[in-house]
PDB file of C-alpha atoms and ligand atoms in Angstrom:
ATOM      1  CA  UNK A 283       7.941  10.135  -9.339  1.00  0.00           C
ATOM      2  CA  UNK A 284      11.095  10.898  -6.852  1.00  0.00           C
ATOM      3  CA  UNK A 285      12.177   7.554  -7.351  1.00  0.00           C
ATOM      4  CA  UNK A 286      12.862   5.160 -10.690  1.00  0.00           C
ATOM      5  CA  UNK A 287      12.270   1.468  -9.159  1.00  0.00           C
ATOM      6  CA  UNK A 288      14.338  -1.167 -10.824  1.00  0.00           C
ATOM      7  CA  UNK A 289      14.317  -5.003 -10.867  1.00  0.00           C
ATOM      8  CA  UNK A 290      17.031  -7.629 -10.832  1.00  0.00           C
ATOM      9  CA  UNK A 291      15.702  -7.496 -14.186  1.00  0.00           C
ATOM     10  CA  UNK A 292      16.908  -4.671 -15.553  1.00  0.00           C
ATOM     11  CA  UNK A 293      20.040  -5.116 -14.962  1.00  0.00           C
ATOM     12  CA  UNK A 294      22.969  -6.524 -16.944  1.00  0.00           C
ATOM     13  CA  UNK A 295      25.911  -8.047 -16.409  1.00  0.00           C
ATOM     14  CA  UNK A 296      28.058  -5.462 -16.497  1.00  0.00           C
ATOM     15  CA  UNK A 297      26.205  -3.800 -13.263  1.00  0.00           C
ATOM     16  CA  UNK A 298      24.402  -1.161 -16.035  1.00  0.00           C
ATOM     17  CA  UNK A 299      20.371  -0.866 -15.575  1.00  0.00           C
ATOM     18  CA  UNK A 300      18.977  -0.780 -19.075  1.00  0.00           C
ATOM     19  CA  UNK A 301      15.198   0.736 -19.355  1.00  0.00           C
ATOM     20  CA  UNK A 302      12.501   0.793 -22.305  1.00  0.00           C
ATOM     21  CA  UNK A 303       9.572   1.355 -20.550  1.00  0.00           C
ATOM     22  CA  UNK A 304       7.246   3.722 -19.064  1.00  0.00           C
ATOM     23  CA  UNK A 305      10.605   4.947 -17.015  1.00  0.00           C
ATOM     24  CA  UNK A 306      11.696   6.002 -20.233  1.00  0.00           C
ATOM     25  CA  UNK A 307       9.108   7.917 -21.307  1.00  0.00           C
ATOM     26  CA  UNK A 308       9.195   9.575 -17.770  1.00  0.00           C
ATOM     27  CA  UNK A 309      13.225   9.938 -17.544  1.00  0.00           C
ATOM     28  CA  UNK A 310      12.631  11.880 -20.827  1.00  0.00           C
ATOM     29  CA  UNK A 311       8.833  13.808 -20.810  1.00  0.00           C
ATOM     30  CA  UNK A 312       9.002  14.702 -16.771  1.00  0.00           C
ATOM     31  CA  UNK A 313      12.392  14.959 -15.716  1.00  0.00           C
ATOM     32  CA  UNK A 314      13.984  15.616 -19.038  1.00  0.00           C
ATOM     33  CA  UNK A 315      16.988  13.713 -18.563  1.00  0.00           C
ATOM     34  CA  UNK A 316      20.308  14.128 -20.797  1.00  0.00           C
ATOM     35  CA  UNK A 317      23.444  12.146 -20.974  1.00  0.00           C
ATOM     36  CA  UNK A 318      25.787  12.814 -17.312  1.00  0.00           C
ATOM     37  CA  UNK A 319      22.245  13.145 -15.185  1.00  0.00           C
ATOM     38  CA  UNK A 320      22.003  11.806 -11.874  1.00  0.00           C
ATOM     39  CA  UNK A 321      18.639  10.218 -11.152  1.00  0.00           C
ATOM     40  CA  UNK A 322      17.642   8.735  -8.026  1.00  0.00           C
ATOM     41  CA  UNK A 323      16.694   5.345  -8.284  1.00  0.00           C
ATOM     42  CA  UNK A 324      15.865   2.056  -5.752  1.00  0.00           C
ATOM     43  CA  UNK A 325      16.092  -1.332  -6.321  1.00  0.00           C
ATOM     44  CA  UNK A 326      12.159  -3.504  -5.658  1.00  0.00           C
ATOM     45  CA  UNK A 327      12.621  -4.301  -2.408  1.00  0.00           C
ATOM     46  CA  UNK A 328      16.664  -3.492  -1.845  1.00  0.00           C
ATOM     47  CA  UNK A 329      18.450  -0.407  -1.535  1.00  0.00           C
ATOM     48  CA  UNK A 330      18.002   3.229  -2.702  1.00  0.00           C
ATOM     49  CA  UNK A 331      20.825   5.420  -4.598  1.00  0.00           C
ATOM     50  CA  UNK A 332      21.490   7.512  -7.744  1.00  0.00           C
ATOM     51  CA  UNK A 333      22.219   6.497 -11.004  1.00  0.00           C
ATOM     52  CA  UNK A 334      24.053   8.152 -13.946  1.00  0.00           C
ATOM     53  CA  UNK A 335      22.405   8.610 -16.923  1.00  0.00           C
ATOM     54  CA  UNK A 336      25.245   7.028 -19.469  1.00  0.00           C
ATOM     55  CA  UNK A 337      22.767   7.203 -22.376  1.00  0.00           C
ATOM     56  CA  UNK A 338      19.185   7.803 -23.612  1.00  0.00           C
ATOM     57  CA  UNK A 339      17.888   7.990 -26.392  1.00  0.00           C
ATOM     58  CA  UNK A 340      14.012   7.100 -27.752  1.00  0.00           C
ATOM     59  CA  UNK A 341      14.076   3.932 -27.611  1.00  0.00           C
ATOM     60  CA  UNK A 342      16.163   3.267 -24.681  1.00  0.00           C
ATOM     61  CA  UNK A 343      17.525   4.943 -21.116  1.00  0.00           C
ATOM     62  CA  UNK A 344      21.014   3.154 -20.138  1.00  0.00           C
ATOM     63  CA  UNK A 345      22.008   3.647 -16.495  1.00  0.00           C
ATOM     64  CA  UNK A 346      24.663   3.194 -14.169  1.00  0.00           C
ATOM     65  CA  UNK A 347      22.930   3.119 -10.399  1.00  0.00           C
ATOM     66  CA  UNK A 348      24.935   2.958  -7.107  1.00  0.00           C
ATOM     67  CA  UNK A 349      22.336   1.326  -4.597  1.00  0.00           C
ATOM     68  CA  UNK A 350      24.381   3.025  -1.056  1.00  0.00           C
ATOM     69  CA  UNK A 351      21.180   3.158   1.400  1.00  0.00           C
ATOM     70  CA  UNK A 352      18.654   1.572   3.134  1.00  0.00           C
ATOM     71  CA  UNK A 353      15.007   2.784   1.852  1.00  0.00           C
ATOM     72  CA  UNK A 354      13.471   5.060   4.619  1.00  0.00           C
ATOM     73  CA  UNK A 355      12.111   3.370   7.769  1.00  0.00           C
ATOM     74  CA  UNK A 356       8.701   1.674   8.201  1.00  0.00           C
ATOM     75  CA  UNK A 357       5.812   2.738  10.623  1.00  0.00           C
ATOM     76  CA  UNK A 358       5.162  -0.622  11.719  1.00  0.00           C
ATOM     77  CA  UNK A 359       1.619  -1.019  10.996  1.00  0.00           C
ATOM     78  CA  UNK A 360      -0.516  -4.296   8.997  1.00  0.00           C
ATOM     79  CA  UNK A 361      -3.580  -3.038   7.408  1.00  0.00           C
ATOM     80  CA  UNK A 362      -6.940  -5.054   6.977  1.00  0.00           C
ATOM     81  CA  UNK A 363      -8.970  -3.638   4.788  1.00  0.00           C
ATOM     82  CA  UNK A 364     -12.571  -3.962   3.611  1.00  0.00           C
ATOM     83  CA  UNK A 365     -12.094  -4.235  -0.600  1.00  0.00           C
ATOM     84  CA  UNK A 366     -12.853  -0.747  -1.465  1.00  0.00           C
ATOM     85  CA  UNK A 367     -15.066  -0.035  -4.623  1.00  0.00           C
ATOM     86  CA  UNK A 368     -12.695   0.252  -7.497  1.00  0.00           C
ATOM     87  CA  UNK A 369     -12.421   4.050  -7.614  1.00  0.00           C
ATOM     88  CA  UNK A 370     -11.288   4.231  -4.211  1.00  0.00           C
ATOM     89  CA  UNK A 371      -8.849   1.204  -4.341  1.00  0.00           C
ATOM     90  CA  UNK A 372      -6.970   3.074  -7.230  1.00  0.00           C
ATOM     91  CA  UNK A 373      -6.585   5.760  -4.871  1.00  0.00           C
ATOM     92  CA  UNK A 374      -5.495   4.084  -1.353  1.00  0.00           C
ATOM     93  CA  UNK A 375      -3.110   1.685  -2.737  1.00  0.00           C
ATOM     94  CA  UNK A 376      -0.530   4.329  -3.743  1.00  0.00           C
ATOM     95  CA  UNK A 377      -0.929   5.650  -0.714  1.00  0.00           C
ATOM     96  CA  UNK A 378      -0.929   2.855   1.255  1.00  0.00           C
ATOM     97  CA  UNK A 379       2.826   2.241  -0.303  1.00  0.00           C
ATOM     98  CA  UNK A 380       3.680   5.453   0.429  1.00  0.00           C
ATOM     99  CA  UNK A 381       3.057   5.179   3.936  1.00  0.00           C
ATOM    100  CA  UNK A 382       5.437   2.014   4.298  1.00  0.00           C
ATOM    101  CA  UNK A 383       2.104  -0.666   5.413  1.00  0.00           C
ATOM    102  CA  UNK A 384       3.768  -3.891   5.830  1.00  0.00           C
ATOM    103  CA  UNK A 385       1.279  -6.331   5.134  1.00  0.00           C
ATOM    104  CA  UNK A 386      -2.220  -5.176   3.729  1.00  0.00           C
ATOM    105  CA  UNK A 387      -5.589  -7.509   3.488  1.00  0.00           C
ATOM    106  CA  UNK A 388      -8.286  -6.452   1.449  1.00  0.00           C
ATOM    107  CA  UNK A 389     -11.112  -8.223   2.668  1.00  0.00           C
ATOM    108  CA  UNK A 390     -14.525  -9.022   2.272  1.00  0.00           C
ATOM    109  CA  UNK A 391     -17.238  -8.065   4.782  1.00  0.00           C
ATOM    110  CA  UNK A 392     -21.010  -7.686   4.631  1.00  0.00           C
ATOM    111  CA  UNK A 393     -21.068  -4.401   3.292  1.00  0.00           C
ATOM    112  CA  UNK A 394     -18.983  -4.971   0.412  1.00  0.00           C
ATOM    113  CA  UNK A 395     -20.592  -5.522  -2.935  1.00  0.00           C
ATOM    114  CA  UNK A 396     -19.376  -8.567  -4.652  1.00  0.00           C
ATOM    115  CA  UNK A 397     -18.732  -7.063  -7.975  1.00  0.00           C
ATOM    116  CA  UNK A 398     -15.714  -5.502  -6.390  1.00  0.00           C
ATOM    117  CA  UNK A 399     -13.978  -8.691  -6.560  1.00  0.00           C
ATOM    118  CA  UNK A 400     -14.092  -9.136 -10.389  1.00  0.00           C
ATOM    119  CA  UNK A 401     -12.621  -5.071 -10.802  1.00  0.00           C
ATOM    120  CA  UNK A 402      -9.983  -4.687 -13.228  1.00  0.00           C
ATOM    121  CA  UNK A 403      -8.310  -2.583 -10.223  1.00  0.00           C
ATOM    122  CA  UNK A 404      -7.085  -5.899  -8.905  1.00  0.00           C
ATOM    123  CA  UNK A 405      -4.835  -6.763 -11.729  1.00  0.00           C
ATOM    124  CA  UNK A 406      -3.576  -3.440 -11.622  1.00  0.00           C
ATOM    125  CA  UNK A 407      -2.300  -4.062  -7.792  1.00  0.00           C
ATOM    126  CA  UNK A 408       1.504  -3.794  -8.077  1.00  0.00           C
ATOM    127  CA  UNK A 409       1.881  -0.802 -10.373  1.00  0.00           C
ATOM    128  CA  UNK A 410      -0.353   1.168  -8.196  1.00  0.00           C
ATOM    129  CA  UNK A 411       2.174  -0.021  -5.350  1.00  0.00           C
ATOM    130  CA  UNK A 412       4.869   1.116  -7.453  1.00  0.00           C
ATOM    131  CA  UNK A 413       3.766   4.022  -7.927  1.00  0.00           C
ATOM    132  CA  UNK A 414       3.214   4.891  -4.339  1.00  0.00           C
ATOM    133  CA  UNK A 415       6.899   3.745  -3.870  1.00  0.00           C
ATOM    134  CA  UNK A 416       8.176   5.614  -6.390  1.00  0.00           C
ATOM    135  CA  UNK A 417       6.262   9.011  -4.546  1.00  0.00           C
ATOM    136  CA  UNK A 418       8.232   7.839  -1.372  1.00  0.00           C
ATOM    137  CA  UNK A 419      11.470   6.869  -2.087  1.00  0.00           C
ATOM    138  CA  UNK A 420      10.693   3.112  -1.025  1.00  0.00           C
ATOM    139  CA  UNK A 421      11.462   0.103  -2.226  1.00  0.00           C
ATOM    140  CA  UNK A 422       9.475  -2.226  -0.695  1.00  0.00           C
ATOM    141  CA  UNK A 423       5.469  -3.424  -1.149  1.00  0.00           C
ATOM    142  CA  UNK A 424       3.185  -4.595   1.124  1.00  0.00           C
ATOM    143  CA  UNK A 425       2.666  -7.936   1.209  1.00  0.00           C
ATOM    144  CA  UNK A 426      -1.286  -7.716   0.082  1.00  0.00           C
ATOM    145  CA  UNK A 427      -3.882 -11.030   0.209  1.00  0.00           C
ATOM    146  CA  UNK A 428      -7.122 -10.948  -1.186  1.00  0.00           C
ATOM    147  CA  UNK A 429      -9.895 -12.504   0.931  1.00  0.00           C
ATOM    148  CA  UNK A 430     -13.273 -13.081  -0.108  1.00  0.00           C
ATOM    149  CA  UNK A 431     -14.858 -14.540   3.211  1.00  0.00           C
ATOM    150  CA  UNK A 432     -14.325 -12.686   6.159  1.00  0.00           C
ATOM    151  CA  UNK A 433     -15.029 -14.963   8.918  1.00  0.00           C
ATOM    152  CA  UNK A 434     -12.921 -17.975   7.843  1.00  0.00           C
ATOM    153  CA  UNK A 435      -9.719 -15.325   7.546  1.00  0.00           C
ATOM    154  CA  UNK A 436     -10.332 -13.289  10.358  1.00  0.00           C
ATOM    155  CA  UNK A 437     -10.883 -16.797  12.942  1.00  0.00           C
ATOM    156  CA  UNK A 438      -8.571 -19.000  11.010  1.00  0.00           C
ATOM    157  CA  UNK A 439      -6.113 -17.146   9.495  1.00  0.00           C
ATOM    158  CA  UNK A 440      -5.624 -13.844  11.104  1.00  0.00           C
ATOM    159  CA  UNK A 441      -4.101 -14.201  14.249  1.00  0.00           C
ATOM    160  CA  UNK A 442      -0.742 -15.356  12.496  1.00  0.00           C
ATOM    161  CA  UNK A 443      -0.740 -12.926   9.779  1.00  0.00           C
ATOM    162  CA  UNK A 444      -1.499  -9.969  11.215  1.00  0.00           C
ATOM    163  CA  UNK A 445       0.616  -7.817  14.128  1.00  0.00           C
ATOM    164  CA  UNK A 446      -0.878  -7.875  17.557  1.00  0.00           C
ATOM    165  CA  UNK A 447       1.040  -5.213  19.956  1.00  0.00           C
ATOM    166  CA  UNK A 448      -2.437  -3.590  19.409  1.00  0.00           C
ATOM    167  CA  UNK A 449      -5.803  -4.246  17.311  1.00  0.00           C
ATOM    168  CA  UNK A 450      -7.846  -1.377  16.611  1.00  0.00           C
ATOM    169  CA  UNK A 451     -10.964  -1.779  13.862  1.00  0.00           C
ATOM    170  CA  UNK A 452     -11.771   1.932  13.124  1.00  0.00           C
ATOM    171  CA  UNK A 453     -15.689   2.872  13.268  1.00  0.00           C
ATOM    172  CA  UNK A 454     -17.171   6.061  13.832  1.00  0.00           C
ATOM    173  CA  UNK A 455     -19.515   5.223  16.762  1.00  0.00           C
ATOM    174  CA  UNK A 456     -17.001   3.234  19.038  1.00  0.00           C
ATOM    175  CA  UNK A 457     -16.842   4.834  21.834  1.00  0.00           C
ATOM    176  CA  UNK A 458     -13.017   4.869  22.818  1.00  0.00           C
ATOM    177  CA  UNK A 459     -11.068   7.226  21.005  1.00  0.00           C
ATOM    178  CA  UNK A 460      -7.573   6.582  18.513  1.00  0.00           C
ATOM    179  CA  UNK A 461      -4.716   7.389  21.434  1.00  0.00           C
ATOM    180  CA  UNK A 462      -1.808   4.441  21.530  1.00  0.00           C
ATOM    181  CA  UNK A 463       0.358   4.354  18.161  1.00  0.00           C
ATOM    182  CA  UNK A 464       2.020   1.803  15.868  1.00  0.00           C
ATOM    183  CA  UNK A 465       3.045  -1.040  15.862  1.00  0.00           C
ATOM    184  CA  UNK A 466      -0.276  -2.034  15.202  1.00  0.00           C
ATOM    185  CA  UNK A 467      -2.597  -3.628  13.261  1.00  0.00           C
ATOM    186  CA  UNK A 468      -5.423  -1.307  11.840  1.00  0.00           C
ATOM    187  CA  UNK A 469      -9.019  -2.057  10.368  1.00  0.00           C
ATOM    188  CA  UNK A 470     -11.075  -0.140   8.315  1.00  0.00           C
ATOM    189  CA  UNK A 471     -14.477  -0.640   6.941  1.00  0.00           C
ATOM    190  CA  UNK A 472     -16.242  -0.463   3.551  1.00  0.00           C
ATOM    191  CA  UNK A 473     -18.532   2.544   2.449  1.00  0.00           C
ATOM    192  CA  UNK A 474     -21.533   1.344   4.406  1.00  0.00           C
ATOM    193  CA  UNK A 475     -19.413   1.076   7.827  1.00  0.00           C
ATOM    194  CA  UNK A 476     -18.685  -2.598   9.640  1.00  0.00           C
ATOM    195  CA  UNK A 477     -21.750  -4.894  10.949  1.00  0.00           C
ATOM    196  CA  UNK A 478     -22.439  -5.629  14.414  1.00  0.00           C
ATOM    197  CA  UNK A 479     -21.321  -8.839  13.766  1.00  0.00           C
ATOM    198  CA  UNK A 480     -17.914  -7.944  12.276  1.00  0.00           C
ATOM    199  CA  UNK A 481     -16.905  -5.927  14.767  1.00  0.00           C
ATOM    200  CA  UNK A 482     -17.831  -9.091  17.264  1.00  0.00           C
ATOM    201  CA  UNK A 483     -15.016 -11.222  15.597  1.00  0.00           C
ATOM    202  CA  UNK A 484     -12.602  -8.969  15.320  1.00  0.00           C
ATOM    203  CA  UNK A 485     -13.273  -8.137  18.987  1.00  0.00           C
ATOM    204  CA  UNK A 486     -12.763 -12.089  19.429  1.00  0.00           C
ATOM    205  CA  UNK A 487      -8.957 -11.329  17.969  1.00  0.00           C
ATOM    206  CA  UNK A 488      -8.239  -8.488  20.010  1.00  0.00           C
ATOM    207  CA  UNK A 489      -9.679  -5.866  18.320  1.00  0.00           C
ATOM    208  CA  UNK A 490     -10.455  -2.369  20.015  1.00  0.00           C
ATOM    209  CA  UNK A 491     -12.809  -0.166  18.657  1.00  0.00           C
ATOM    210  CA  UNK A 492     -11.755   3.372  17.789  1.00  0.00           C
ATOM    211  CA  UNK A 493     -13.456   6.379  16.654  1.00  0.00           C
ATOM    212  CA  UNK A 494     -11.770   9.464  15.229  1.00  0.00           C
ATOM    213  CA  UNK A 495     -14.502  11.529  16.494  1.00  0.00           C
ATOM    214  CA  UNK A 496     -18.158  12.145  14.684  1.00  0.00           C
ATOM    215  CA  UNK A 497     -16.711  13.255  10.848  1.00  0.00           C
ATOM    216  CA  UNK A 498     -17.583  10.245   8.851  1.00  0.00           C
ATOM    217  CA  UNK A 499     -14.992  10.085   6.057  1.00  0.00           C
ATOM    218  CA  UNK A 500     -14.528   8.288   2.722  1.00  0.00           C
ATOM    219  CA  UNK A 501     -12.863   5.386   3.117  1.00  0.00           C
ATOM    220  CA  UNK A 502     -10.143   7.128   0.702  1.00  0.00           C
ATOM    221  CA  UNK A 503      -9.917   9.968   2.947  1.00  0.00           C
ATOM    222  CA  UNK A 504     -10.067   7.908   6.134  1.00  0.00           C
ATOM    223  CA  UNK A 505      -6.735   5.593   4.909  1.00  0.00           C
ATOM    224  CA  UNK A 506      -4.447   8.108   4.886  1.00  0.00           C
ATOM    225  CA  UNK A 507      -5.947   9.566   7.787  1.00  0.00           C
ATOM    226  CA  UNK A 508      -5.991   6.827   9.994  1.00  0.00           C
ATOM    227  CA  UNK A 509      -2.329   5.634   9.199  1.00  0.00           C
ATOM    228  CA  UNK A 510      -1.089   9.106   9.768  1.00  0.00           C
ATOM    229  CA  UNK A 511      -2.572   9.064  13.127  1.00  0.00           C
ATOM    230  CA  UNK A 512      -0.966   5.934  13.885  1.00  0.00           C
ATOM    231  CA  UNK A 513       2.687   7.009  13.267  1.00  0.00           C
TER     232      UNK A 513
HETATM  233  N1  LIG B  33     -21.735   4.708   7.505  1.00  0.00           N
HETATM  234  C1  LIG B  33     -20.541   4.046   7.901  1.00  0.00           C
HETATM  235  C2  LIG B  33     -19.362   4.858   7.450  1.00  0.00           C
HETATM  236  C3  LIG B  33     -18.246   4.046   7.005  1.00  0.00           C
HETATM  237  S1  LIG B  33     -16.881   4.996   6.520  1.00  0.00           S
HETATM  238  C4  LIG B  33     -20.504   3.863   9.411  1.00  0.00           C
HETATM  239  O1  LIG B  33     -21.199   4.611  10.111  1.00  0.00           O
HETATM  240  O2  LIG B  33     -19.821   2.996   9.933  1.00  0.00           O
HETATM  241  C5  LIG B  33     -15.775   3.722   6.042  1.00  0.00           C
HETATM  242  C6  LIG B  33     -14.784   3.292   7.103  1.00  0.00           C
HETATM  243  O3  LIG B  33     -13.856   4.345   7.342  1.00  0.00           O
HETATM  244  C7  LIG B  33     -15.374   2.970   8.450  1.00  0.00           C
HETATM  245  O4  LIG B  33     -15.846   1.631   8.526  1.00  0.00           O
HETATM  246  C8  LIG B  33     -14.202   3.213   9.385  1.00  0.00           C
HETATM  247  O5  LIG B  33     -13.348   2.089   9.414  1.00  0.00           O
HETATM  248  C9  LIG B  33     -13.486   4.373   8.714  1.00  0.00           C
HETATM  249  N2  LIG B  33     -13.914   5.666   9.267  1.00  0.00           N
HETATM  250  C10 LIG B  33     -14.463   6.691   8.581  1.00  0.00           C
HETATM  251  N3  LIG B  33     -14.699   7.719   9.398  1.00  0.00           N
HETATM  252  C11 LIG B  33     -14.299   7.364  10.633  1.00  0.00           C
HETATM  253  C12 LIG B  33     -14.270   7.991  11.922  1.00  0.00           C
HETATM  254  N4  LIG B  33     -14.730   9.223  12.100  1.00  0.00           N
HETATM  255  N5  LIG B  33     -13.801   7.286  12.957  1.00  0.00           N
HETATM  256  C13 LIG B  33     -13.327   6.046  12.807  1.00  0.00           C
HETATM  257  N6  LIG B  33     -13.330   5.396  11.631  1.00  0.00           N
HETATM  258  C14 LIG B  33     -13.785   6.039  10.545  1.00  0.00           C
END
């Protein structure tokens, strides 16, 4: 990790960050920290800075951070996403941290298997957000929401949630072609691709097909794709 994320929580009174955790066991297996290092650190969803490593020991890493700047700027893009099976989630939600998406649905559609929604992958959501953070020197999640019906969200609910300077739903045989770039709301279908039907109500929001051309990739491959060509 480039970045140790610490809660109010962690702190003390007397403005010291006090850690026993996994950041522990990092500060001392990966970056081998000793007494007088500087670490960079970041508060969840506040500033970023360095801290000065006024102890560690086993059992516990005392710090002293100095949060002086604002976590790096965000792309401007909301991401509405078709629940991934649970191999792939683990994968794109790092990422999709990393990449600064501001608010992130994981939705259901047709071609979604409902077993997804009972993975163990969804209780695991914020520390796989951390860790993308962590990667990227951020500080700050997406808001996610988990939807399991995709036509009461997408006519009810997403028109407030969701950006609109521009729609997109990405799908490998629209015919128009990923050009304009975010702000923007993004979507991005499950293994089997988006039905007919789908890609009618999202159309209904102000959806625009895109295709990035005739290379049908994993949806893991096509998240980090997709946002990059965004940016
Ligand atoms: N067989 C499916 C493939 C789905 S790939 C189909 O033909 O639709 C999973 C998702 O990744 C897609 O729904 C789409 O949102 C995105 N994706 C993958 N490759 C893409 C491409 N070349 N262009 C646009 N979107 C793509």
């Amino acid at each position: 990790m480039n970045l140790l994320l610490l809660t109010e929580e962690d702190f003390a009174a007397d403005g010291t960050a006090r850690l026993r955790d996994r950041r522990l066991a990092h500060a001392l297996q990966i970056l081998r920290a000793a007494e007088g290092d500087t670490l960079r650190v970041g508060l969840l969803r506040g500033r970023v800075g360095t801290a000065r490593v006024l102890s560690i020991t086993a059992d516990e890493l005392v710090l002293l951070p100095a949060l002086t700047d604002e976590p790096p700027p965000r792309p401007g893009i909301d991401l509405l996403l078709a629940l991934p099976r649970p191999k792939a989630l683990r994968k794109v939600l790092p990422a999709i941290a990393a990449l600064g998406v501001d608010t992130l649905v994981l939705v259901n559609a047709a071609r979604v298997e409902k077993s997804y929604f009972q993975s163990a992958v969804l209780r695991e959501i914020d520390a796989l957000l951390a860790q993308g953070l962590e990667q990227a020197r951020d500080t700050r999640p997406p808001r996610v929401l988990l939807r399991e019906r995709f036509r009461p969200f997408v006519e009810d609910e997403l028109e407030g949630l969701l950006r609109k300077d521009l729609r997109l739903v990405a799908h490998p045989l629209a015919q128009a072609q990923l050009e304009r770039r975010a702000p923007a709301t993004l979507a991005i279908g499950p293994e089997g691709g988006w039905v007919p039907f789908e890609l009618e109500l999202l159309a209904a929001q102000g959806f625009t097909a895109v295709s990035l051309g005739p290379r049908v990739l994993r949806v893991e491959v096509a998240v980090p794709y997709l946002l990059g060509a965004l940016r």
